[in-house]
Amino acid sequence: MLIPYFFSLIRSTINIPVKEAESEYLYPPQITFWGIKYNMPHIKKAAITVNFGGAIIPITISFYEILRVVFKNNYTFLTKYLFIFFAICYFFAKPVRGIGIAMPALIPPLISALLGIFMGGNPAVIAYTSGTLGTLIELIY
């Protein structure tokens, strides 16, 4: 079972371009976000990409785990914890110009771990699927 996680780590350097957009905003040379300074390139094109190891593979693993839960008729728990996770991440996520949509780094793992412990059922499946799908779905909205 560790092979998909290792494959996700190895393939995290692959970004699949989805869309290119013209950027009219001239970025300052540095942006400070959560106390960390980022040097911003001065380019007029912005690319929207999907990370293969950070989005595609975790979504595939999550759908596999969801199918296992659905076939055991536990889908009410699934919808509850995904909705709770989605709502909390949506509250914390903020759009940051020049960076994208960002939230404090410890919020998703902390929420998914707490949901896995307190919601019952299989805590590993709850934590993994809510941590991946909840964060990715929240970023779309």
CSV table of C-alpha atoms in Angstrom, one decimal:
chain,number,residue,atom,x,y,z
A,1,MET,CA,0.0,0.0,0.0
A,2,LEU,CA,3.0,2.3,0.3
A,3,ILE,CA,3.7,2.2,-3.5
A,4,PRO,CA,1.0,4.9,-4.4
A,5,TYR,CA,2.3,7.2,-1.7
A,6,PHE,CA,5.9,6.8,-2.9
A,7,PHE,CA,4.7,7.3,-6.5
A,8,SER,CA,3.0,10.5,-5.4
A,9,LEU,CA,6.2,11.8,-3.8
A,10,ILE,CA,8.3,11.0,-6.9
A,11,ARG,CA,5.8,12.5,-9.3
A,12,SER,CA,5.2,15.7,-7.3
A,13,THR,CA,7.6,17.5,-9.7
A,14,ILE,CA,5.3,17.2,-12.6
A,15,ASN,CA,2.9,20.1,-13.2
A,16,ILE,CA,0.2,19.7,-15.9
A,17,PRO,CA,-0.7,23.1,-17.4
A,18,VAL,CA,-4.5,23.7,-17.5
A,19,LYS,CA,-4.7,27.3,-18.6
A,20,GLU,CA,-2.4,30.3,-19.4
A,21,ALA,CA,-3.6,33.8,-18.6
A,22,GLU,CA,-2.3,37.3,-19.1
A,23,SER,CA,-1.4,39.1,-15.9
A,24,GLU,CA,-1.9,42.8,-15.8
A,25,TYR,CA,-0.6,43.2,-12.3
A,26,LEU,CA,3.0,44.2,-11.8
A,27,TYR,CA,4.3,42.3,-8.9
A,28,PRO,CA,6.5,44.0,-6.3
A,29,PRO,CA,10.0,42.4,-6.1
A,30,GLN,CA,9.2,40.6,-2.9
A,31,ILE,CA,6.0,39.5,-1.2
A,32,THR,CA,5.8,38.7,2.5
A,33,PHE,CA,3.4,35.9,3.4
A,34,TRP,CA,3.2,34.5,6.9
A,35,GLY,CA,6.6,36.0,7.7
A,36,ILE,CA,8.3,34.4,4.7
A,37,LYS,CA,9.6,36.6,1.9
A,38,TYR,CA,9.1,35.4,-1.7
A,39,ASN,CA,10.9,36.8,-4.7
A,40,MET,CA,8.4,37.3,-7.5
A,41,PRO,CA,9.4,37.1,-11.1
A,42,HIS,CA,8.3,39.9,-13.4
A,43,ILE,CA,6.4,38.1,-16.1
A,44,LYS,CA,3.2,38.9,-17.7
A,45,LYS,CA,1.9,35.4,-18.2
A,46,ALA,CA,0.5,33.3,-15.4
A,47,ALA,CA,0.0,29.5,-15.8
A,48,ILE,CA,-2.6,27.6,-13.9
A,49,THR,CA,-1.3,24.1,-13.3
A,50,VAL,CA,-2.3,20.9,-11.6
A,51,ASN,CA,0.4,19.0,-9.8
A,52,PHE,CA,0.4,15.3,-10.7
A,53,GLY,CA,1.8,14.0,-7.5
A,54,GLY,CA,0.0,16.5,-5.3
A,55,ALA,CA,-3.5,16.4,-6.9
A,56,ILE,CA,-4.1,13.6,-9.4
A,57,ILE,CA,-2.6,10.7,-7.5
A,58,PRO,CA,-4.2,11.7,-4.1
A,59,ILE,CA,-7.6,12.2,-5.8
A,60,THR,CA,-7.3,8.7,-7.3
A,61,ILE,CA,-6.4,7.1,-4.0
A,62,SER,CA,-9.2,9.0,-2.3
A,63,PHE,CA,-11.8,7.8,-4.8
A,64,TYR,CA,-10.6,4.3,-4.3
A,65,GLU,CA,-11.1,4.7,-0.5
A,66,ILE,CA,-14.5,6.3,-1.0
A,67,LEU,CA,-15.6,3.4,-3.2
A,68,ARG,CA,-14.6,1.0,-0.4
A,69,VAL,CA,-16.6,3.1,2.1
A,70,VAL,CA,-19.6,3.3,-0.2
A,71,PHE,CA,-19.7,-0.5,-0.8
A,72,LYS,CA,-19.8,-0.9,3.0
A,73,ASN,CA,-22.8,1.4,3.1
A,74,ASN,CA,-21.1,4.0,5.3
A,75,TYR,CA,-21.5,6.9,2.9
A,76,THR,CA,-23.4,9.1,5.4
A,77,PHE,CA,-20.2,9.4,7.5
A,78,LEU,CA,-18.3,10.2,4.3
A,79,THR,CA,-20.6,13.2,3.4
A,80,LYS,CA,-20.6,14.5,7.0
A,81,TYR,CA,-16.8,14.7,7.4
A,82,LEU,CA,-16.1,16.0,3.9
A,83,PHE,CA,-18.7,18.8,4.4
A,84,ILE,CA,-17.3,19.7,7.8
A,85,PHE,CA,-13.7,19.7,6.5
A,86,PHE,CA,-14.7,21.7,3.4
A,87,ALA,CA,-16.5,24.3,5.5
A,88,ILE,CA,-13.6,24.8,7.9
A,89,CYS,CA,-11.0,25.0,5.1
A,90,TYR,CA,-13.2,27.4,3.2
A,91,PHE,CA,-13.3,29.7,6.2
A,92,PHE,CA,-9.5,29.8,6.6
A,93,ALA,CA,-8.5,30.0,2.9
A,94,LYS,CA,-7.7,33.5,1.5
A,95,PRO,CA,-6.7,34.5,-2.0
A,96,VAL,CA,-3.2,36.1,-2.0
A,97,ARG,CA,-2.2,38.1,-5.0
A,98,GLY,CA,1.0,36.7,-6.6
A,99,ILE,CA,0.8,33.4,-4.6
A,100,GLY,CA,-2.7,32.0,-5.1
A,101,ILE,CA,-5.2,30.6,-2.6
A,102,ALA,CA,-3.5,30.0,0.7
A,103,MET,CA,-4.3,28.9,4.2
A,104,PRO,CA,-2.3,28.2,7.3
A,105,ALA,CA,-0.3,25.0,6.7
A,106,LEU,CA,-1.4,23.2,9.8
A,107,ILE,CA,-5.1,23.7,9.4
A,108,PRO,CA,-5.8,20.8,6.9
A,109,PRO,CA,-3.8,18.1,8.7
A,110,LEU,CA,-5.1,19.1,12.1
A,111,ILE,CA,-8.7,19.1,11.0
A,112,SER,CA,-8.4,15.8,9.1
A,113,ALA,CA,-6.7,14.2,12.1
A,114,LEU,CA,-9.3,15.4,14.5
A,115,LEU,CA,-12.1,14.3,12.2
A,116,GLY,CA,-10.5,10.9,11.9
A,117,ILE,CA,-10.3,10.5,15.7
A,118,PHE,CA,-13.7,11.8,16.6
A,119,MET,CA,-16.0,10.8,13.7
A,120,GLY,CA,-15.6,7.0,14.2
A,121,GLY,CA,-15.3,4.5,11.5
A,122,ASN,CA,-11.9,4.1,9.9
A,123,PRO,CA,-9.8,7.0,11.0
A,124,ALA,CA,-7.1,6.6,8.4
A,125,VAL,CA,-9.6,6.7,5.5
A,126,ILE,CA,-11.4,9.7,7.1
A,127,ALA,CA,-8.2,11.6,7.6
A,128,TYR,CA,-6.7,10.9,4.2
A,129,THR,CA,-9.8,11.5,2.1
A,130,SER,CA,-10.9,14.6,4.0
A,131,GLY,CA,-7.3,16.0,3.9
A,132,THR,CA,-6.9,15.5,0.2
A,133,LEU,CA,-10.4,16.0,-1.3
A,134,GLY,CA,-11.5,18.6,1.2
A,135,THR,CA,-8.5,20.8,0.5
A,136,LEU,CA,-8.7,20.4,-3.3
A,137,ILE,CA,-12.5,20.9,-3.5
A,138,GLU,CA,-12.2,24.0,-1.2
A,139,LEU,CA,-9.5,25.5,-3.5
A,140,ILE,CA,-11.8,25.2,-6.5
A,141,TYR,CA,-14.5,27.3,-4.8
